[in-house]
Short mmCIF file of C-alpha atoms and ligand atoms in Angstrom, two decimals:
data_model
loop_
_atom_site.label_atom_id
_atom_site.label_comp_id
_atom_site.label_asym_id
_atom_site.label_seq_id
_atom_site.Cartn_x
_atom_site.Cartn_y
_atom_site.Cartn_z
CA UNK A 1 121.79 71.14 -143.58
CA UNK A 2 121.57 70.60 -147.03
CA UNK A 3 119.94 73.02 -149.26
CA UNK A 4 118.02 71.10 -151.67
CA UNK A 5 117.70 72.74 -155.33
CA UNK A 6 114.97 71.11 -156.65
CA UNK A 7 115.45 69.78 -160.48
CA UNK A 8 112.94 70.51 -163.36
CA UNK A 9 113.34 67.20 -163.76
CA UNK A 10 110.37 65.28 -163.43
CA UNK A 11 109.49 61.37 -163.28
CA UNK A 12 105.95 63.00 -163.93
CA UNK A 13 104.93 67.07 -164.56
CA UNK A 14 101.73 67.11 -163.99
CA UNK A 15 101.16 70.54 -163.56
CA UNK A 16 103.08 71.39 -166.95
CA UNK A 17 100.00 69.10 -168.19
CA UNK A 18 97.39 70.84 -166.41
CA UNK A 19 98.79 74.10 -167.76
CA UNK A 20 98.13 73.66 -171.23
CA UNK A 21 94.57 72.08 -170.85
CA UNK A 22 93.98 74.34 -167.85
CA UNK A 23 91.13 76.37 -169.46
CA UNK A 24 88.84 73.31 -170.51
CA UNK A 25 89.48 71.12 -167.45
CA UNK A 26 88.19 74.49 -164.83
CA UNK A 27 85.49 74.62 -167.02
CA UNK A 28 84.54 71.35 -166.90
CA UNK A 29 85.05 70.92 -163.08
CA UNK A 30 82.81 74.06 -162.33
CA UNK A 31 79.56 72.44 -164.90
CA UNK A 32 79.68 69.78 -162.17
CA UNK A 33 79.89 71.99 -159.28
CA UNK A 34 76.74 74.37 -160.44
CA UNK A 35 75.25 71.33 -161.76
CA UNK A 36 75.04 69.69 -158.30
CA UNK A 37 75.08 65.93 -160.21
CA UNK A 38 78.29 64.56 -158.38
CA UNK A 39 77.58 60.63 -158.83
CA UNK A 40 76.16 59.29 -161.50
CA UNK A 41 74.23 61.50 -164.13
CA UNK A 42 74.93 62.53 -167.88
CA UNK A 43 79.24 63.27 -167.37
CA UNK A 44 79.90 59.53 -166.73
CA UNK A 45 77.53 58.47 -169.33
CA UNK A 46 79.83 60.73 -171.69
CA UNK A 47 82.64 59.95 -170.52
CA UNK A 48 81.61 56.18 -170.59
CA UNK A 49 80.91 56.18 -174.30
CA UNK A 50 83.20 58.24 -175.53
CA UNK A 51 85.91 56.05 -173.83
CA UNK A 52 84.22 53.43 -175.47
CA UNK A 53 84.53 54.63 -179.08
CA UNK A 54 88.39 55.76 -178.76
CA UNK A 55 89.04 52.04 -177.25
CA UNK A 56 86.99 50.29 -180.53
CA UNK A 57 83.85 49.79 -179.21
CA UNK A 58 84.12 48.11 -176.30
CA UNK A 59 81.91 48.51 -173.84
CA UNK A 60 82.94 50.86 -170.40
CA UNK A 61 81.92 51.04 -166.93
CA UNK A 62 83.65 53.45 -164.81
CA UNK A 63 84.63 52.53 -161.55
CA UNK A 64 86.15 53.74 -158.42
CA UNK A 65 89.92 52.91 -159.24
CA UNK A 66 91.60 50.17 -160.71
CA UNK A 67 92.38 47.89 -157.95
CA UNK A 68 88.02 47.69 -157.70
CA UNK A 69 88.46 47.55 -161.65
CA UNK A 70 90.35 43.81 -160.82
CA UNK A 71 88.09 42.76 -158.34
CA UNK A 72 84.54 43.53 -159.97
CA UNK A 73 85.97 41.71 -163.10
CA UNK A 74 86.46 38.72 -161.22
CA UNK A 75 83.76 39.01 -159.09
CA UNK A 76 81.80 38.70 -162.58
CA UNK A 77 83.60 36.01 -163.36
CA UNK A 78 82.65 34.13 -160.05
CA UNK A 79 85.98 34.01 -158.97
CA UNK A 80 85.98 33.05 -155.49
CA UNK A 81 87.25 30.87 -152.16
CA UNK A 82 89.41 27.81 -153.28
CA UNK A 83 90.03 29.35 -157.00
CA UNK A 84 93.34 30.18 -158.40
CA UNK A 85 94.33 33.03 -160.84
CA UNK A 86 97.55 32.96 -162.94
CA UNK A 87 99.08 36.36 -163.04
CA UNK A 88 102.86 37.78 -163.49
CA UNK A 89 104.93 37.60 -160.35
CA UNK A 90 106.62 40.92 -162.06
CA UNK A 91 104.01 43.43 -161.57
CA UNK A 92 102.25 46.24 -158.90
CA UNK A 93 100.58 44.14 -156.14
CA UNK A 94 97.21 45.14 -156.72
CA UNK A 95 96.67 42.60 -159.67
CA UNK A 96 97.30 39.68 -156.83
CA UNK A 97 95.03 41.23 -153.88
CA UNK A 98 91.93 41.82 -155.47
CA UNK A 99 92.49 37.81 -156.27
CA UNK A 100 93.48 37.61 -152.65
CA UNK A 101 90.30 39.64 -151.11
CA UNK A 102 88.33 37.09 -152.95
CA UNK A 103 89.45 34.32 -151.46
CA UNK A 104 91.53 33.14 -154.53
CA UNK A 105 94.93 32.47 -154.46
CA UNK A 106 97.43 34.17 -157.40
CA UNK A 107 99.52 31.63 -158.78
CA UNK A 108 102.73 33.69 -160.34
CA UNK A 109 104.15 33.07 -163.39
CA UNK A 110 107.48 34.42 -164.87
CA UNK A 111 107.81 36.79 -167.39
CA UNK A 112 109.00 37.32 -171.21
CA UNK A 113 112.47 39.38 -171.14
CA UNK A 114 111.16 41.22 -173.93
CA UNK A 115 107.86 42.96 -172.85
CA UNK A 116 108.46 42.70 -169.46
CA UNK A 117 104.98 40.59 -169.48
CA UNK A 118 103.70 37.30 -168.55
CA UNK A 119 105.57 34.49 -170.11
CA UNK A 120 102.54 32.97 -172.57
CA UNK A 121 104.62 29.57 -172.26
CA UNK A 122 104.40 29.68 -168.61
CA UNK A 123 100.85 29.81 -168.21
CA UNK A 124 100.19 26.32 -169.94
CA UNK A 125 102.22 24.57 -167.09
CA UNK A 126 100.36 26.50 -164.29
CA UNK A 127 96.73 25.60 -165.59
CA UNK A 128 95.23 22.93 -163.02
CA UNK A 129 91.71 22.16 -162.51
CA UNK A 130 90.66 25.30 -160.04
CA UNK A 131 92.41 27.98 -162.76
CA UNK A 132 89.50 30.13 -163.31
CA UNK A 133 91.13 33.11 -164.96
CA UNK A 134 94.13 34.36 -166.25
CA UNK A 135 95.05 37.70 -165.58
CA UNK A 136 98.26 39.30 -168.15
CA UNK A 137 99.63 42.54 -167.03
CA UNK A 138 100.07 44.94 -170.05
CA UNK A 139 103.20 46.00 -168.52
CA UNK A 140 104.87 49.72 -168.85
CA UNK A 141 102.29 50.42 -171.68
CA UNK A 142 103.40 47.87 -174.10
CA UNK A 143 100.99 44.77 -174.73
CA UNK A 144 101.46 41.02 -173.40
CA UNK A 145 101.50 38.38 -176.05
CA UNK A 146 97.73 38.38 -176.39
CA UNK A 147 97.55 35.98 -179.64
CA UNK A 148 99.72 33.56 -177.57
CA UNK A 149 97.62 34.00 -174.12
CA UNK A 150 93.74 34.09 -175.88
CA UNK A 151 95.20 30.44 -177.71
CA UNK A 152 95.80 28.86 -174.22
CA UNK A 153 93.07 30.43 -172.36
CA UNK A 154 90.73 29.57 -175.07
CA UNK A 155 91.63 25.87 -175.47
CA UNK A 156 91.01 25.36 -171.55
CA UNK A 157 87.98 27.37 -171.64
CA UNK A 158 89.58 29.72 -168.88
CA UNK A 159 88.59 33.21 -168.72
CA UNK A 160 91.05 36.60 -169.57
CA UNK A 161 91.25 40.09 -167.70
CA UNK A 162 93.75 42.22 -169.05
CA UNK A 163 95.32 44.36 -166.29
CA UNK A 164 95.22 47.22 -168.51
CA UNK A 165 96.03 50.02 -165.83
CA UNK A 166 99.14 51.00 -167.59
CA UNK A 167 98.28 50.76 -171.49
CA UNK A 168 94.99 52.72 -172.29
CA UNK A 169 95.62 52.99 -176.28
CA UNK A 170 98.44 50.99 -176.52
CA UNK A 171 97.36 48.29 -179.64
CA UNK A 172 98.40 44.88 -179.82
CA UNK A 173 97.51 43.48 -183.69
CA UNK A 174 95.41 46.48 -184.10
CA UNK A 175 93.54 45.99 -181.06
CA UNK A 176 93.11 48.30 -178.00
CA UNK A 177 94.97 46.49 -174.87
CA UNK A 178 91.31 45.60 -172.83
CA UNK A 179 89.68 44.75 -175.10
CA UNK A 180 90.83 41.37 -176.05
CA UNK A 181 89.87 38.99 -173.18
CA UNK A 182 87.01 38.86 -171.27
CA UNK A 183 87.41 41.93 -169.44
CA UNK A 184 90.01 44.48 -169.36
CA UNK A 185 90.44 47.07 -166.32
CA UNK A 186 91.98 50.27 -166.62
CA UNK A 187 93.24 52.79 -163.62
CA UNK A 188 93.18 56.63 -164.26
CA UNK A 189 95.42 57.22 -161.26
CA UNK A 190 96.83 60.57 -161.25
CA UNK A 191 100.25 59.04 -162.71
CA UNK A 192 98.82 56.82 -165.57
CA UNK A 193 98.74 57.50 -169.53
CA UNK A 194 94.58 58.87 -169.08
CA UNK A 195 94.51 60.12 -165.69
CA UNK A 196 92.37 62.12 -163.76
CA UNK A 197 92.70 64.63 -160.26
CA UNK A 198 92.43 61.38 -158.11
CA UNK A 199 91.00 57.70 -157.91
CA UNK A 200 89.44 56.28 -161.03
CA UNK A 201 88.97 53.47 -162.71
CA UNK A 202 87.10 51.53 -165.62
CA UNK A 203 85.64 47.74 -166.31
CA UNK A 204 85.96 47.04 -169.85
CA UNK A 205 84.07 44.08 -171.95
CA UNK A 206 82.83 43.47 -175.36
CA UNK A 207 80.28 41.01 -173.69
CA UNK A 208 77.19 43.26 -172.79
CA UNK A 209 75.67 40.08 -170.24
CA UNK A 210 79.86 40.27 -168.39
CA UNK A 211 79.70 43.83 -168.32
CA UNK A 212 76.22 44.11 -167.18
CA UNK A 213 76.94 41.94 -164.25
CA UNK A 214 79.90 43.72 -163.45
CA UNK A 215 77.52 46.63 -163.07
CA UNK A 216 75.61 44.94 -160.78
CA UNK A 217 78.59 43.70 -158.79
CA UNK A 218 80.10 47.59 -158.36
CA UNK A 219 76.55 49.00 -157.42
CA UNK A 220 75.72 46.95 -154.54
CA UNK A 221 74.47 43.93 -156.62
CA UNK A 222 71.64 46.02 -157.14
CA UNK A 223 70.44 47.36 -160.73
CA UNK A 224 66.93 48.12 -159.45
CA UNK A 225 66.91 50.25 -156.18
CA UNK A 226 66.74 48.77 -153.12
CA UNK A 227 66.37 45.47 -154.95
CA UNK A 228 69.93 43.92 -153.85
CA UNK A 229 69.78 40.73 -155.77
CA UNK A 230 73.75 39.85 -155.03
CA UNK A 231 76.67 41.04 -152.69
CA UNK A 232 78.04 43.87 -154.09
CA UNK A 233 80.40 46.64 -153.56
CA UNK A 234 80.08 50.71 -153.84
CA UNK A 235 82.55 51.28 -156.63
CA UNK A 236 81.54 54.58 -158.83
CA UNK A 237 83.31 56.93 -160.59
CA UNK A 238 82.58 59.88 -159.65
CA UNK A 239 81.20 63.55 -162.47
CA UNK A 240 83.95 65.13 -161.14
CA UNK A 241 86.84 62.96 -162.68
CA UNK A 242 84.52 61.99 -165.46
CA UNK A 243 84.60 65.72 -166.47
CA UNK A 244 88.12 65.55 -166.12
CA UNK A 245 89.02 62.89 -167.87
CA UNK A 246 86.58 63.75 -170.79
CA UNK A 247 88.41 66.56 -171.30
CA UNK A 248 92.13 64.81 -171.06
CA UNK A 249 90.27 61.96 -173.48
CA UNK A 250 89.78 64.48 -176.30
CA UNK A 251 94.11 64.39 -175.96
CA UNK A 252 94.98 61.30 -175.13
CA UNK A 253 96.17 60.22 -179.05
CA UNK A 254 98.57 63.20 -178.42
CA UNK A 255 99.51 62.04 -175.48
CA UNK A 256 100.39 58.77 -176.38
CA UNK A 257 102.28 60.40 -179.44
CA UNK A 258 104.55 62.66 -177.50
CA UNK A 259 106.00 59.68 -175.18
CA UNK A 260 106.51 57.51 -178.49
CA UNK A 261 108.19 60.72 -179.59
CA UNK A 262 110.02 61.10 -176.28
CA UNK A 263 110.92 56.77 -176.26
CA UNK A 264 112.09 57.35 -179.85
CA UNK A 265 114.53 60.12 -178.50
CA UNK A 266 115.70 58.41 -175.82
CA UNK A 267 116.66 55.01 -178.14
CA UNK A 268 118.50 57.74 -179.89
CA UNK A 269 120.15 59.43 -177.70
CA UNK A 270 121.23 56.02 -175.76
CA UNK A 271 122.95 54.32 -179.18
CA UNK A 272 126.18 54.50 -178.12
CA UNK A 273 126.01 53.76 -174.41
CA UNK A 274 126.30 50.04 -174.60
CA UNK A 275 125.55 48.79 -170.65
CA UNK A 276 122.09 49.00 -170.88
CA UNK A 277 119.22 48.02 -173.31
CA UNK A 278 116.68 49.90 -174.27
CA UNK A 279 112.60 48.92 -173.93
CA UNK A 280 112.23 46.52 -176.62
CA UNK A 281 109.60 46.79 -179.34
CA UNK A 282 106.84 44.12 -179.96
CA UNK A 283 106.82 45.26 -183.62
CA UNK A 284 102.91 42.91 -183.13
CA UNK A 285 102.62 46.10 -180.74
CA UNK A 286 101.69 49.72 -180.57
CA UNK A 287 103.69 50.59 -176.84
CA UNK A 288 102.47 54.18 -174.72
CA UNK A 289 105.18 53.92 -172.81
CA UNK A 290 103.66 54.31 -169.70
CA UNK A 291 107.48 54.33 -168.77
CA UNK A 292 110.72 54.41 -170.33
CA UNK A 293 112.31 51.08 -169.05
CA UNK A 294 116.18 50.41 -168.94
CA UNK A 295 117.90 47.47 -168.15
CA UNK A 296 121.42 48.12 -166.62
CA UNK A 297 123.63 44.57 -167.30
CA UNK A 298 124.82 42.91 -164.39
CA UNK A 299 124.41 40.09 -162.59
CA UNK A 300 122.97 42.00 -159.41
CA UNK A 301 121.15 44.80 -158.18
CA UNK A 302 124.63 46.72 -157.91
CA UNK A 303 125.27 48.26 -161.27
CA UNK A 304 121.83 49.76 -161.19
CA UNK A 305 121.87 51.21 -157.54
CA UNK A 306 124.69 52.99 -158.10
CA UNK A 307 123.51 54.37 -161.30
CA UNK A 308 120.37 55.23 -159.50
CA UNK A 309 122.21 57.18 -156.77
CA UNK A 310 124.44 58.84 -159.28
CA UNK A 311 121.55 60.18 -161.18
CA UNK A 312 120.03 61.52 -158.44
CA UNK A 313 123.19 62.76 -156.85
CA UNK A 314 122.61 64.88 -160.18
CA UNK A 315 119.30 65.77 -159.70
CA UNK A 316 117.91 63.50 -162.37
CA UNK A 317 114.90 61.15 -161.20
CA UNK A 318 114.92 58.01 -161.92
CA UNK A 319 112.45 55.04 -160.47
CA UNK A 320 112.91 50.94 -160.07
CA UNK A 321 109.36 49.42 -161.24
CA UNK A 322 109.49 47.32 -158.99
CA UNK A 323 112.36 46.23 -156.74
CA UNK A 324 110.52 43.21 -154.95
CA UNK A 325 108.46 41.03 -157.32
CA UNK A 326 105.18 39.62 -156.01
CA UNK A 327 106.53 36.05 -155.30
CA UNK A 328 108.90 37.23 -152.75
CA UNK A 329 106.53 39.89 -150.81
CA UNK A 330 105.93 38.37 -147.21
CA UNK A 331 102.09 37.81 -148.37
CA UNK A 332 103.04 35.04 -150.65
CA UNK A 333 106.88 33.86 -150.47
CA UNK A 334 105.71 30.98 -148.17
CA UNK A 335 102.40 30.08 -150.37
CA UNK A 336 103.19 26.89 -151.80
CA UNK A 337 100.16 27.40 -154.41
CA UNK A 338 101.16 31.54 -155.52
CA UNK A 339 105.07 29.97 -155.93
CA UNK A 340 104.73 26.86 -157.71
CA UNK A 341 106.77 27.97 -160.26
CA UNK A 342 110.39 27.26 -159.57
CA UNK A 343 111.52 28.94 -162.65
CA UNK A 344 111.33 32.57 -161.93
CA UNK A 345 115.01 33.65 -163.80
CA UNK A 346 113.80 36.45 -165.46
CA UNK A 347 111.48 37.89 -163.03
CA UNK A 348 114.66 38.06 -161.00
CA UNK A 349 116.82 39.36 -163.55
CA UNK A 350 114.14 42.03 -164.47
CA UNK A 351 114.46 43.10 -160.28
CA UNK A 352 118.19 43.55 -160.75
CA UNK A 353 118.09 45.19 -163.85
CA UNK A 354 115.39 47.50 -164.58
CA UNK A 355 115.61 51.17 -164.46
CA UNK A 356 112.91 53.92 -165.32
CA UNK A 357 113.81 56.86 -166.79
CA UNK A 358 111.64 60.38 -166.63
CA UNK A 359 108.78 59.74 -169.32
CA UNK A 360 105.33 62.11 -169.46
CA UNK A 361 104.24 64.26 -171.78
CA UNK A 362 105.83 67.49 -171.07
CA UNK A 363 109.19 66.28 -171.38
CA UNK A 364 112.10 68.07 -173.51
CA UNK A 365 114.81 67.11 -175.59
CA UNK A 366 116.91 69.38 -173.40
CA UNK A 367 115.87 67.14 -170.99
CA UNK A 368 116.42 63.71 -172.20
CA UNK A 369 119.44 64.85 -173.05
CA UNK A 370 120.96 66.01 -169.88
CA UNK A 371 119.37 62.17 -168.40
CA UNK A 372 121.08 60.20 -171.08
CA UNK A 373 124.53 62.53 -170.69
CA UNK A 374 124.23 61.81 -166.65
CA UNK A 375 124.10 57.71 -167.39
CA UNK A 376 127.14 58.29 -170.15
CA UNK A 377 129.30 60.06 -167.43
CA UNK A 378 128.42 57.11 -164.63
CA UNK A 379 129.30 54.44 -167.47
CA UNK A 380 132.73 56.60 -168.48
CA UNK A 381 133.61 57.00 -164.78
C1 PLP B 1 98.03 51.31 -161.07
C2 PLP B 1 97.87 49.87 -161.27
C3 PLP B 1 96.78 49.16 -160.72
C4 PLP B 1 95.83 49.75 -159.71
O1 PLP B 1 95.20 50.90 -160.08
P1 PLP B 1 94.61 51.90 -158.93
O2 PLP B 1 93.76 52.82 -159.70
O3 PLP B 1 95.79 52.54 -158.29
O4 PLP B 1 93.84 51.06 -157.97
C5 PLP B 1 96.63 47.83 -161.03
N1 PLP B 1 97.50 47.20 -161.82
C6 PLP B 1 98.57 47.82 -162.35
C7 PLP B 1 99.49 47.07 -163.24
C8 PLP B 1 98.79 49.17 -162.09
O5 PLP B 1 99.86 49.79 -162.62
#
C-alpha cells in the first residue's frame, strides 16, 4: 500500500487561521457557553450590525446558511409556482434549487469569459413575462457586471439577488457585492472569505420593508409569537457562529488583503508560463479572490486533467470549480424552460478550462512558488 505523505499544501488551512486568532475566538465561544443565550440574543444583534457597517450600511439578517439565504430572498420577493428566475448555468447548484424548492424554474444563462459571471447581454433575451428575478452569481470573489445587470433589471421592473456567497467585501464601483440589488445573500461556510465553525448565512437589503419580510419569512412567518401570519421557515443563525464570526469580522479587510497579495504573486510568478491565463481583473472591480482561477487552453477537458493529476501526483492541490455546469446536471438537462438558451459556448469552455489553484490566507510565497514551478515542469514536459 501506498504510504501517503501528506503535503502542507492546502486548497484551504484553516487551522493555520484559527491559530493566529485562536485566543479571541475561545473566548468568544465560552461568553456564549456561560451565557446560556444560544439563539437569538445580543451576539447576533452585534454581529448583525457590525456586518452591516463593514458592508456600507446595508441592512443584515443572519440566517441559517446560504442556500436558506437564496430562498428567504425570494420567498420575499414572492417568488413562487409557475415563476422563472434567470441565473448563470456556471455556478454551485444551490443558486438554482432554492428557485427549484419554490416551485420556480431557473432559466440559465451563459457567462462573460472574463469574470466568470453571468453574461449581462444574455439576460435581456431570457426576460419573458413570468421572469420575476434575476439572480447574478458574484463568482470566485470578483463582482458580475452590476451597472450592466441593475440597467436591464431596472427597465423591466424585475427584481435582483446577488448570490453573494463567495464575495463578502469584494466592491464593484465602490460598492460592497450585496448590496446593489434587491437583496444580496451571503454564506459563511467554513470554506468562504468570512466564515465561521459551521453553517451560516446572511440576507442582505438596503430596503428595511424587503428585509423585514424576509425576517418574517426565516422565523416562521411570525414576528409576534405565536402569531404566524405567513408560511415560514426556521432559518437562524445561531450566538455561537455569531461570536465567531464577530471575531473573524474584526479581520476580514486583512483577509481579503492577503489573497489580493497572494493573486498578485501568483500573476507574477505565472508571467512566463504562457498555456494558461490568469483570473482577469474587472479594473470596475475590487476581486477577494475567493479562489485563484486558471484557465488551461485547449479545446477539451484534457490539457487540464492531466495537469490536475500531475499536480497532485506532486502533492500540490488543486480543485475544478465546477466540472458539470448547471444546464447539464440530470435535474435540468431535459427542462426545456432552465435550457432555453442554445448558446452556452463559454459556459462550456469555462468546464474544460478552469483550474483552481491553493488560495486562503495562510498561504506562502514558498508555497506559490513550488505550485507555479509544478505547472512550469507539466508545460516543459
Ligand atoms: C457556498 C455557496 C452557496 C451556498 O451556501 P451554503 O452556506 O453552503 O448553503 C450558494 N451560492 C454559491 C455561489 C456558493 O458558493
Amino acid at each position: 500500500m501506498d504510504i501517503h505523505i501528506p503535503t502542507d499544501i492546502y486548497m484551504v488551512d484553516l487551522h493555520s487561521q484559527y491559530l493566529r486568532i485562536k485566543e479571541e475566538i475561545d473566548i468568544a465561544i465560552q461568553e456564549v457557553i456561560d451565557s446560556s443565550m444560544f439563539i437569538r440574543g445580543p451576539v447576533l444583534s452585534a454581529f448583525e450590525s457590525e456586518l452591516s457597517a463593514e458592508l456600507g450600511g446595508v441592512g443584515v439578517l443572519g440566517v441559517a446558511n446560504g442556500t436558506d439565504a437564496l430562498q428567504i430572498a425570494l420567498m420575499a420577493l414572492g417568488v413562487g409556482p409557475g415563476d422563472e428566475v434567470i441565473t448563470p448555468s456556471f455556478t454551485f447548484v444551490a443558486t438554482a434549487e432554492a428557485v427549484g424548492l419554490l416551485g420556480a424554474t431557473p432559466v440559465f444563462a451563459d457567462i462573460d469569459p472574463h469574470t466568470f459571471s453571468i453574461d449581462a447581454e444574455q439576460i435581456q433575451a431570457l426576460i419573458t413575462g413570468e421572469t420575476k428575478a434575476i439572480v447574478p452569481v458574484h463568482l470566485f470573489g470578483q463582482c458580475a457586471d452590476m451597472s450592466a445587470i441593475m440597467d436591464i433589471a431596472e427597465s423591466h421592473g424585475i427584481p435582483v439577488i446577488e448570490d453573494a456567497a463567495q464575495a463578502v467585501g469584494a466592491r464593484f464601483e465602490g460598492r460592497t457585492a450585496g448590496s446593489m440589488g434587491d437583496f444580496g445573500t451571503l454564506s459563511f461556510f467554513p470554506t468562504k472569505n468570512l466564515a465561521c465553525f459551521g453553517d451560516g448565512g446572511a440576507v442582505v437589503s438596503h430596503d428595511p420593508d424587503l428585509l423585514d419580510r424576509a425576517r418574517l419569512i426565516a422565523n416562521h412567518g411570525s414576528m409576534k409569537k405565536y402569531h404566524n401570519e405567513i408560511i415560514g421557515i426556521n432559518s437562524r443563525l445561531d450566538a455561537m457562529q455569531a461570536a465567531i464570526l464577530r471575531v473573524k469580522l474584526k479581520h476580514l479587510q486583512e483577509y481579503s488583503d492577503a489573497r489580493r497579495l497572494a493573486a498578485d504573486r501568483y500573476d507574477e510568478l505565472f508571467s512566463d508560463v504562457s498555456e494558461i491565463t490568469c483570473p482577469v481583473r474587472d479594473e470596475r472591480s475590487t476581486h477577494v479572490f475567493h479562489q485563484y482561477t486558471i484557465r488551461v487552453i485547449g479545446g477539451d477537458s484534457k490539457r487540464r486533467d492531466a495537469l490536475q493529476q500531475f499536480l497532485k501526483q506532486r502533492e500540490v492541490p488543486s480543485f475544478v470549480y465546477y466540472p458539470v455546469p448547471l444546464h447539464l446536471l440530470p435535474i435540468y438537462k431535459d427542462d426545456p424552460t432552465s435550457c432555453r438558451t442554445g448558446t452556452m459556448d463559454e459556459t462550456s469552455r469555462a468546464t474544460n478550462e478552469v483550474l483552481s489553484l491553493p488560495m486562503h490566507t495562510e498561504l506562502t510565497h514558498a508555497q506559490q512558488v513550488k505550485v507555479v514551478d509544478t505547472c512550469r515542469a507539466f508545460f516543459n514536459e
